[in-house]
PDB file of C-alpha atoms in Angstrom:
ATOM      1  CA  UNK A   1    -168.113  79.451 152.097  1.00 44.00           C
ATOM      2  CA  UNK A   2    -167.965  82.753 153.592  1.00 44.00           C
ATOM      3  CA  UNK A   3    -170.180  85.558 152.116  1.00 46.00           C
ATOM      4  CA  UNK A   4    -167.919  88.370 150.498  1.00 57.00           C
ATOM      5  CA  UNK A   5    -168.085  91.524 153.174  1.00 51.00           C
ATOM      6  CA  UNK A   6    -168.790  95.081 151.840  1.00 48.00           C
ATOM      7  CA  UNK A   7    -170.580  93.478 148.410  1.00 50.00           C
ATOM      8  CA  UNK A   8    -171.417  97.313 148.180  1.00 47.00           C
ATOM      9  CA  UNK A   9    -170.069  99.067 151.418  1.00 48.00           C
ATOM     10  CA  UNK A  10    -167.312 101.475 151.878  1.00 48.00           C
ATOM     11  CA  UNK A  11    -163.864 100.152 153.143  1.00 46.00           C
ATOM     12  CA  UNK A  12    -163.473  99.673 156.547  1.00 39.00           C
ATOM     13  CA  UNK A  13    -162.001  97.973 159.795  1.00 34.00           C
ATOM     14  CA  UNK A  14    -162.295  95.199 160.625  1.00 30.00           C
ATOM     15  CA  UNK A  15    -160.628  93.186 163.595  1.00 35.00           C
ATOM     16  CA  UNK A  16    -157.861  90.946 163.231  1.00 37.00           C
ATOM     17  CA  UNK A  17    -156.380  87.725 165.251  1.00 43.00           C
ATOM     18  CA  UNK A  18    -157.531  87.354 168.960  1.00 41.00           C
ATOM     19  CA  UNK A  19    -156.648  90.465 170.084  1.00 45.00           C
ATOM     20  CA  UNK A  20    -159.277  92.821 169.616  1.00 41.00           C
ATOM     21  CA  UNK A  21    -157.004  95.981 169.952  1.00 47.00           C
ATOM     22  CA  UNK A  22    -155.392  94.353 166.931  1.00 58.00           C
ATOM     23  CA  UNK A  23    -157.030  96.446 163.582  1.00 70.00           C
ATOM     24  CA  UNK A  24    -156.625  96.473 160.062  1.00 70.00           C
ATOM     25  CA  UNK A  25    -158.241  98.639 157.323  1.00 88.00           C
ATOM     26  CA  UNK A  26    -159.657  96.698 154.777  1.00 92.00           C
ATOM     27  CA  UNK A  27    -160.598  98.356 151.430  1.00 94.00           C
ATOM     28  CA  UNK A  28    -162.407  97.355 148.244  1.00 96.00           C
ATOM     29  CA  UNK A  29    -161.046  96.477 144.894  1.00 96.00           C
ATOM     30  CA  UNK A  30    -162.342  95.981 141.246  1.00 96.00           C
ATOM     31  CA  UNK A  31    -160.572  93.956 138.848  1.00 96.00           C
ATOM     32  CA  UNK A  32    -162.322  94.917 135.296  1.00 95.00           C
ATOM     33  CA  UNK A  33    -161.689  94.222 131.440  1.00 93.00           C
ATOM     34  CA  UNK A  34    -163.125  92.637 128.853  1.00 89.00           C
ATOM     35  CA  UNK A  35    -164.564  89.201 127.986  1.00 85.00           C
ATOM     36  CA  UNK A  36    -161.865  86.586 128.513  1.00 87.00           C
ATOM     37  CA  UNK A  37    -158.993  89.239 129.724  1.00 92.00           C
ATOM     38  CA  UNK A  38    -157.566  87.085 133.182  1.00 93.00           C
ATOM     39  CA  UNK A  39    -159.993  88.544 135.772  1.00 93.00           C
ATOM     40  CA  UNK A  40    -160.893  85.138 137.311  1.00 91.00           C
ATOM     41  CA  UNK A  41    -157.763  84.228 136.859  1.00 93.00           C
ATOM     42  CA  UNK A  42    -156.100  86.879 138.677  1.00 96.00           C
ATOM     43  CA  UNK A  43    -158.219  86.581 141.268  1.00 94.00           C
ATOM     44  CA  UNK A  44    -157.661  82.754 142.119  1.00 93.00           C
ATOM     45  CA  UNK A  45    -153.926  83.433 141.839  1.00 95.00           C
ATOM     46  CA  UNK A  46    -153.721  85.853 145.006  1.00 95.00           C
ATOM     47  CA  UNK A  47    -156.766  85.125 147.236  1.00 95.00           C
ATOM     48  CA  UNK A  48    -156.075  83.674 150.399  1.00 95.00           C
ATOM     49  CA  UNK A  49    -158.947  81.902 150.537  1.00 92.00           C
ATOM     50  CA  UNK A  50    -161.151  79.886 148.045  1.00 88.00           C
ATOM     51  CA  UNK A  51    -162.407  82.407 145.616  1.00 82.00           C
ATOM     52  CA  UNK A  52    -165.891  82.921 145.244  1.00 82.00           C
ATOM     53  CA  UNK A  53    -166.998  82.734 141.383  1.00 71.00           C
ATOM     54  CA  UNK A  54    -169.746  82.452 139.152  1.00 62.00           C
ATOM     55  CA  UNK A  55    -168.672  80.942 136.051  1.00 52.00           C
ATOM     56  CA  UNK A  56    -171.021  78.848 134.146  1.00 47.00           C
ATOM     57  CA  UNK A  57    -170.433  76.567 130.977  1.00 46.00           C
ATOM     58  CA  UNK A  58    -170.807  78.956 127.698  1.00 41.00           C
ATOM     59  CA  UNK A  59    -173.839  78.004 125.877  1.00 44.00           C
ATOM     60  CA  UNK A  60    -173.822  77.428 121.849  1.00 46.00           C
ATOM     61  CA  UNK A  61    -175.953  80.752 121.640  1.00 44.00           C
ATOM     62  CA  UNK A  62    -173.295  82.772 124.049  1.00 43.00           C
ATOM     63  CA  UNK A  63    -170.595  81.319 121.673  1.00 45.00           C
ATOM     64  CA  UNK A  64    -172.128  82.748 118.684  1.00 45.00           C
ATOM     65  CA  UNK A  65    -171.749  86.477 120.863  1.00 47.00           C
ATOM     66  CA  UNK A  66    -168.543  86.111 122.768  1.00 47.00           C
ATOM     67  CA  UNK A  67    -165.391  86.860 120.625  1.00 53.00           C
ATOM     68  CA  UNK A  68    -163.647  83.621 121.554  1.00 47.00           C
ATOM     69  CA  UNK A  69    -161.065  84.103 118.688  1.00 50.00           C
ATOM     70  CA  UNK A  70    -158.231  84.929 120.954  1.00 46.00           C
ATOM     71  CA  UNK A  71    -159.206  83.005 123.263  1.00 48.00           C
ATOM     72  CA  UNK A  72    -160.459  79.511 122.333  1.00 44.00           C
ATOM     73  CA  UNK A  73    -159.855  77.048 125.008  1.00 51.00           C
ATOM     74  CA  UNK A  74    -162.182  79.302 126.959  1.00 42.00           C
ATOM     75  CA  UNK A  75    -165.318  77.180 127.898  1.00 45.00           C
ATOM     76  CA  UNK A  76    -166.889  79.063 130.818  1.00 49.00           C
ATOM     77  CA  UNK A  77    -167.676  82.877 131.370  1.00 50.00           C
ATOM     78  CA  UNK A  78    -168.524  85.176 134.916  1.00 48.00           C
ATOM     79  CA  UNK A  79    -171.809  86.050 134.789  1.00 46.00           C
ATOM     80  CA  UNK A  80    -172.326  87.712 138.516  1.00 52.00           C
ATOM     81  CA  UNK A  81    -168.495  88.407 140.083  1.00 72.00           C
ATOM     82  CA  UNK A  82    -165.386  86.835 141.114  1.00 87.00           C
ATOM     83  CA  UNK A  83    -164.706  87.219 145.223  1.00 91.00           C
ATOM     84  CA  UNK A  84    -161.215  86.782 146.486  1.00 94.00           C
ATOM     85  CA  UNK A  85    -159.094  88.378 149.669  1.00 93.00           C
ATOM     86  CA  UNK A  86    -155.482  88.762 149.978  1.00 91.00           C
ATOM     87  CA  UNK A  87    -153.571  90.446 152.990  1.00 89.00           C
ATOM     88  CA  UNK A  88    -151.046  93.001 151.742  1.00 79.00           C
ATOM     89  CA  UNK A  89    -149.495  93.556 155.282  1.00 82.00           C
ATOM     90  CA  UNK A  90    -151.013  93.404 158.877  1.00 85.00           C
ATOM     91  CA  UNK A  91    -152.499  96.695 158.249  1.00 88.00           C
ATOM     92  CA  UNK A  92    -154.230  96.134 154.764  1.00 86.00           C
ATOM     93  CA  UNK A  93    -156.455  93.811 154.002  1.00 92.00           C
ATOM     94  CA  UNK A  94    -158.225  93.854 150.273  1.00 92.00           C
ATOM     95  CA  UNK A  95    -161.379  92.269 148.964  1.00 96.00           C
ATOM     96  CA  UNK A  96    -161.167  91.623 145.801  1.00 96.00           C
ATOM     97  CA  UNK A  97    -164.165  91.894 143.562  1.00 94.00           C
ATOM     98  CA  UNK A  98    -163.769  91.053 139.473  1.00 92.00           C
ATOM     99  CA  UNK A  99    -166.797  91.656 137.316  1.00 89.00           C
ATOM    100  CA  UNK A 100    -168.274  90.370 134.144  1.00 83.00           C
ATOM    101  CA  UNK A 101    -166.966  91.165 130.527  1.00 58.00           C
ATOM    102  CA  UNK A 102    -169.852  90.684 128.644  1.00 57.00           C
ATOM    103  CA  UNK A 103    -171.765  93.532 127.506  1.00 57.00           C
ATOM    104  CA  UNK A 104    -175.205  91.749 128.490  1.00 53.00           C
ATOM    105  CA  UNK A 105    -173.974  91.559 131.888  1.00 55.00           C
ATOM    106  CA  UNK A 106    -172.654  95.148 132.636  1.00 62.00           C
ATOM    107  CA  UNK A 107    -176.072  95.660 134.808  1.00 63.00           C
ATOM    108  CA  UNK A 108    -174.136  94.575 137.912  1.00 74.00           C
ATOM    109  CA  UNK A 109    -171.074  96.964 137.574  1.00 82.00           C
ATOM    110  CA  UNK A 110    -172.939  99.856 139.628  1.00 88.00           C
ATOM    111  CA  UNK A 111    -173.368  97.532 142.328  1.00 87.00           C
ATOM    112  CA  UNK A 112    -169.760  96.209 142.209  1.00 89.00           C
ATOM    113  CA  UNK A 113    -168.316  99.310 141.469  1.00 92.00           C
ATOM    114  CA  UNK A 114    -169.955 101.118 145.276  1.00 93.00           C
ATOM    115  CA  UNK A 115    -167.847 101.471 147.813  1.00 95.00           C
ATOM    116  CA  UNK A 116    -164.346 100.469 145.758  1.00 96.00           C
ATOM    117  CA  UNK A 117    -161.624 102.715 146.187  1.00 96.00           C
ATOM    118  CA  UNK A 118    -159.949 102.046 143.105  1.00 97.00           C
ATOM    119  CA  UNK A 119    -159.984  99.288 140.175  1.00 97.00           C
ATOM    120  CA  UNK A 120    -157.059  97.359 137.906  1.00 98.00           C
ATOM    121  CA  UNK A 121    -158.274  97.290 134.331  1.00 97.00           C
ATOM    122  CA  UNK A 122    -157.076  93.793 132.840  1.00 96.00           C
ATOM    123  CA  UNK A 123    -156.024  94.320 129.224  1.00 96.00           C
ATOM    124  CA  UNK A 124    -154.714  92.324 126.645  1.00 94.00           C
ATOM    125  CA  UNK A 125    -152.562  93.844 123.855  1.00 92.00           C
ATOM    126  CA  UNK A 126    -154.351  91.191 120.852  1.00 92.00           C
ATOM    127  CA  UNK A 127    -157.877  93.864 121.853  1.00 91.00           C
ATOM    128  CA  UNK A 128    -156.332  96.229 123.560  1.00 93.00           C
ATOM    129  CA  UNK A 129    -160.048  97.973 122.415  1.00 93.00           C
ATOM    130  CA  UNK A 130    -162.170  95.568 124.882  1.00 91.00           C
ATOM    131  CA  UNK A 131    -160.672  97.482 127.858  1.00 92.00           C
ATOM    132  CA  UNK A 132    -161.682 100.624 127.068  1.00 93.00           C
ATOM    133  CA  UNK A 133    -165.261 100.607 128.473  1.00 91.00           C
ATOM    134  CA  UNK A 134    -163.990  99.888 131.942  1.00 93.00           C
ATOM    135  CA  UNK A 135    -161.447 102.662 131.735  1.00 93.00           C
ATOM    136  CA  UNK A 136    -164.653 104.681 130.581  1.00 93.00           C
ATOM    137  CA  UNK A 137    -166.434 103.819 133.644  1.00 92.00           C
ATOM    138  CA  UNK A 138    -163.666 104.088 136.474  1.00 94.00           C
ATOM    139  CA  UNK A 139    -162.753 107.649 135.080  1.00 94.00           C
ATOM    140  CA  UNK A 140    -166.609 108.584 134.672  1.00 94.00           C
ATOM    141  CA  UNK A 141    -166.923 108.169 138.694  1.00 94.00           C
ATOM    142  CA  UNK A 142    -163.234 109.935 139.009  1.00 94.00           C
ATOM    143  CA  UNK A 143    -162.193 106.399 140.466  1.00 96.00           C
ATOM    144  CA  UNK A 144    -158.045 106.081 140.712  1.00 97.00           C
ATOM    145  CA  UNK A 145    -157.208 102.962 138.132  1.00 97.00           C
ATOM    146  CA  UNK A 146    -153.947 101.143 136.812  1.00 98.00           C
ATOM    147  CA  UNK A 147    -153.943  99.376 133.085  1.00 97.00           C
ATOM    148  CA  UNK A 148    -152.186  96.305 133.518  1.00 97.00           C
ATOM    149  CA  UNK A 149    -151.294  94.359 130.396  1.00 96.00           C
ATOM    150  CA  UNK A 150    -151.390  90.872 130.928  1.00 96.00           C
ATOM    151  CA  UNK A 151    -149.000  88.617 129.346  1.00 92.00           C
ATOM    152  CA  UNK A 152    -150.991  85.937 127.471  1.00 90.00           C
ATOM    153  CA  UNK A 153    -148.316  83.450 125.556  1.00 88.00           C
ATOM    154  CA  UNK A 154    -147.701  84.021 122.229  1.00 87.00           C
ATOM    155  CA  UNK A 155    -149.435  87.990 122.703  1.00 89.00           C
ATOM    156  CA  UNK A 156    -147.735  90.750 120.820  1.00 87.00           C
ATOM    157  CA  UNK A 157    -145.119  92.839 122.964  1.00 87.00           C
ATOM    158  CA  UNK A 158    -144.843  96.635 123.008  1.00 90.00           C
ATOM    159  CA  UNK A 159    -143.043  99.131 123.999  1.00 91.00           C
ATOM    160  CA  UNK A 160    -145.380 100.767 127.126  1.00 91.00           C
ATOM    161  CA  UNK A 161    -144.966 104.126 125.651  1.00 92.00           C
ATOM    162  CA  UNK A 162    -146.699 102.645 122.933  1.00 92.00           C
ATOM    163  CA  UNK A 163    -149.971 101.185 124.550  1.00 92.00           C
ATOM    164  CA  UNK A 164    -150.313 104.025 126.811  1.00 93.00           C
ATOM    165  CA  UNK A 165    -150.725 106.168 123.479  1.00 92.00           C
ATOM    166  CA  UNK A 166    -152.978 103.559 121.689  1.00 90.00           C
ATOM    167  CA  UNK A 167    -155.108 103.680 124.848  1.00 89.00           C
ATOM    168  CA  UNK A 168    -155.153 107.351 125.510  1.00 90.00           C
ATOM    169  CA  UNK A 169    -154.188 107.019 129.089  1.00 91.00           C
ATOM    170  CA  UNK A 170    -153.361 109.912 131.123  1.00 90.00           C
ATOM    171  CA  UNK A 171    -150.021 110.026 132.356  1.00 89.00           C
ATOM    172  CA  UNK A 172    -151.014 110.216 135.562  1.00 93.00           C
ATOM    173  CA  UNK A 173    -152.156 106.488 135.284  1.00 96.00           C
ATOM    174  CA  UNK A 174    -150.107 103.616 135.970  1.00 97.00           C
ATOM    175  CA  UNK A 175    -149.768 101.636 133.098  1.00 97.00           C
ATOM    176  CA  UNK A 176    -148.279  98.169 134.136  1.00 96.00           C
ATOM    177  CA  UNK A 177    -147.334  94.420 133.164  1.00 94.00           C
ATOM    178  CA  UNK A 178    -148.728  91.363 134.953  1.00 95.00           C
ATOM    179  CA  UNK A 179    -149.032  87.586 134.372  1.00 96.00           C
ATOM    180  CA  UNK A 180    -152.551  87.224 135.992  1.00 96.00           C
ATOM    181  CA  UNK A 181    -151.340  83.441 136.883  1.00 96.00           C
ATOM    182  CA  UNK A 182    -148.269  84.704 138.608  1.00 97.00           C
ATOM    183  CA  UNK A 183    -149.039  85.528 142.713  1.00 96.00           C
ATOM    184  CA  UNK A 184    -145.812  87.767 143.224  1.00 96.00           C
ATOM    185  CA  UNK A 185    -147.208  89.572 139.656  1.00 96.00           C
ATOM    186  CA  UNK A 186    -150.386  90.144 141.208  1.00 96.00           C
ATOM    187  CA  UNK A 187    -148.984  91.109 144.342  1.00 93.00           C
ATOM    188  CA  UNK A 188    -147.103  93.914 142.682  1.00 95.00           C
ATOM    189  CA  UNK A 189    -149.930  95.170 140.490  1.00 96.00           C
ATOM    190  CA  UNK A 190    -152.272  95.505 143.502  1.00 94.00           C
ATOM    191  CA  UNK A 191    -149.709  97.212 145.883  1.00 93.00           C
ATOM    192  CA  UNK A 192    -149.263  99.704 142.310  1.00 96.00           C
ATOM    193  CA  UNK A 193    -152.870 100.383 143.087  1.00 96.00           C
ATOM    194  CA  UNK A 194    -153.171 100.783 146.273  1.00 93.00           C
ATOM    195  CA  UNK A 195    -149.803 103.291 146.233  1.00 95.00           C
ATOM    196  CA  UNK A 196    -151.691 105.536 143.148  1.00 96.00           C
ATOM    197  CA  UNK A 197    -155.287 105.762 145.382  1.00 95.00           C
ATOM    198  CA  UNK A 198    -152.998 106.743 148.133  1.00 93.00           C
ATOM    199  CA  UNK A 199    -150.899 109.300 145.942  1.00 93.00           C
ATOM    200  CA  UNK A 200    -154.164 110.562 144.787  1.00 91.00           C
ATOM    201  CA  UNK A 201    -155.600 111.277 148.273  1.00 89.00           C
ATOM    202  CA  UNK A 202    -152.473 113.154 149.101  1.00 87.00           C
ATOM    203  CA  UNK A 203    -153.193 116.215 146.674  1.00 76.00           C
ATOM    204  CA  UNK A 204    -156.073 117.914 147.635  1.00 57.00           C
ATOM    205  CA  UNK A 205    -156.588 119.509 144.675  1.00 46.00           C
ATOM    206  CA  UNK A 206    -157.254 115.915 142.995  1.00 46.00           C
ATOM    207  CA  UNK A 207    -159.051 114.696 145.877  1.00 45.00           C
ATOM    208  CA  UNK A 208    -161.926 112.211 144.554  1.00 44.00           C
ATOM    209  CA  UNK A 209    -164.335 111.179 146.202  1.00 45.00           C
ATOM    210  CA  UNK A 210    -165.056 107.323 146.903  1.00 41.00           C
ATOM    211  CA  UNK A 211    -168.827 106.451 145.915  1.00 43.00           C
TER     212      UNK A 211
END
């Protein structure tokens, strides 16, 4: 298993195929919510390679902290990160990187969080309120961000007019919908991303720097 590159780097190039004049710029992405949201998920469903986790088998004790009400066929939790890669175009290449949702494990979102230059925030309209800590913490370090509401079965629909004004979200801020299990959904959420960091960069009166 390969070790995830730039854990806490900046993006970079790397080389690509067998032609070392060949280069693509890779960059660093954080997929973020709350406890149970689709962040593994949505990782697994676009890497290109075997993604990297760290899920363990919830514990009667973890149970008895984890809201597992909307989510009860849930049996294991990410206690480090989820790893994944996916190659936009021959140009881009992104690392994915999903953290933890539980509170007790939020110590290793500073270390996730370097380097990334910009995060999806998995939300989930049943509690829409568990996202808003990782919104907190992307616009604390001024780092671009999309919402994406992801479509659990049998999950209230709203209008996204609605959820953008039950979250507070800038209008600025891409406010999306995604089945984390669908690739092609994925796809499009990440390529949203990427096209708001680069949007971003292109006003230099918004500039933000990447930590």
């Amino acid at each position: 298993m390969s070790t995830p590159p730039h854990a806490t780097g900046d993006a970079a190039s790397i080389t690509t195929g067998t032609d070392a004049t060949q280069r693509a710029t890779s960059a660093k992405i954080i997929v973020a919510g709350g406890f149970g949201v689709g962040k593994t998920t949505l990782v697994g469903a676009i890497s290109e390679i075997t993604p990297l986790t760290t899920e363990e088998v919830m514990t009667a004790p973890s149970m008895a902290v984890d809201d597992t009400q909307h989510v009860p066929d849930k049996t294991t939790t990410t206690v480090a990160m989820d790893f994944g890669r996916i190659t936009i175009d021959p140009t881009l290449i992104l690392y994915l990187f999903g953290t933890p949702g539980q509170d007790r494990f939020a110590f290793m979102w500073d270390e996730l969080f370097q380097g990334a230059i910009g995060a999806v925030v998995l939300a989930d309209t049943r509690r829409l309120a568990d996202c808003f800590a990782a919104v907190d913490y992307a616009e604390a370090r001024r780092l671009p961000y999309v919402v994406a509401l992801n479509q659990f079965p049998g999950a209230p629909t709203y209008d996204l007019d609605e959820v953008r004004q039950a979250l507070r979200m800038p209008d600025g801020v891409p406010l999306l919908s995604c089945d984390a299990r669908n690739r092609d959904d994925v796809r499009l959420t990440l390529i949203g991303l990427v096209e708001h960091v680069l949007n971003r960069r292109r006003r230099p009166a918004l500039a933000i720097p990447i930590p």
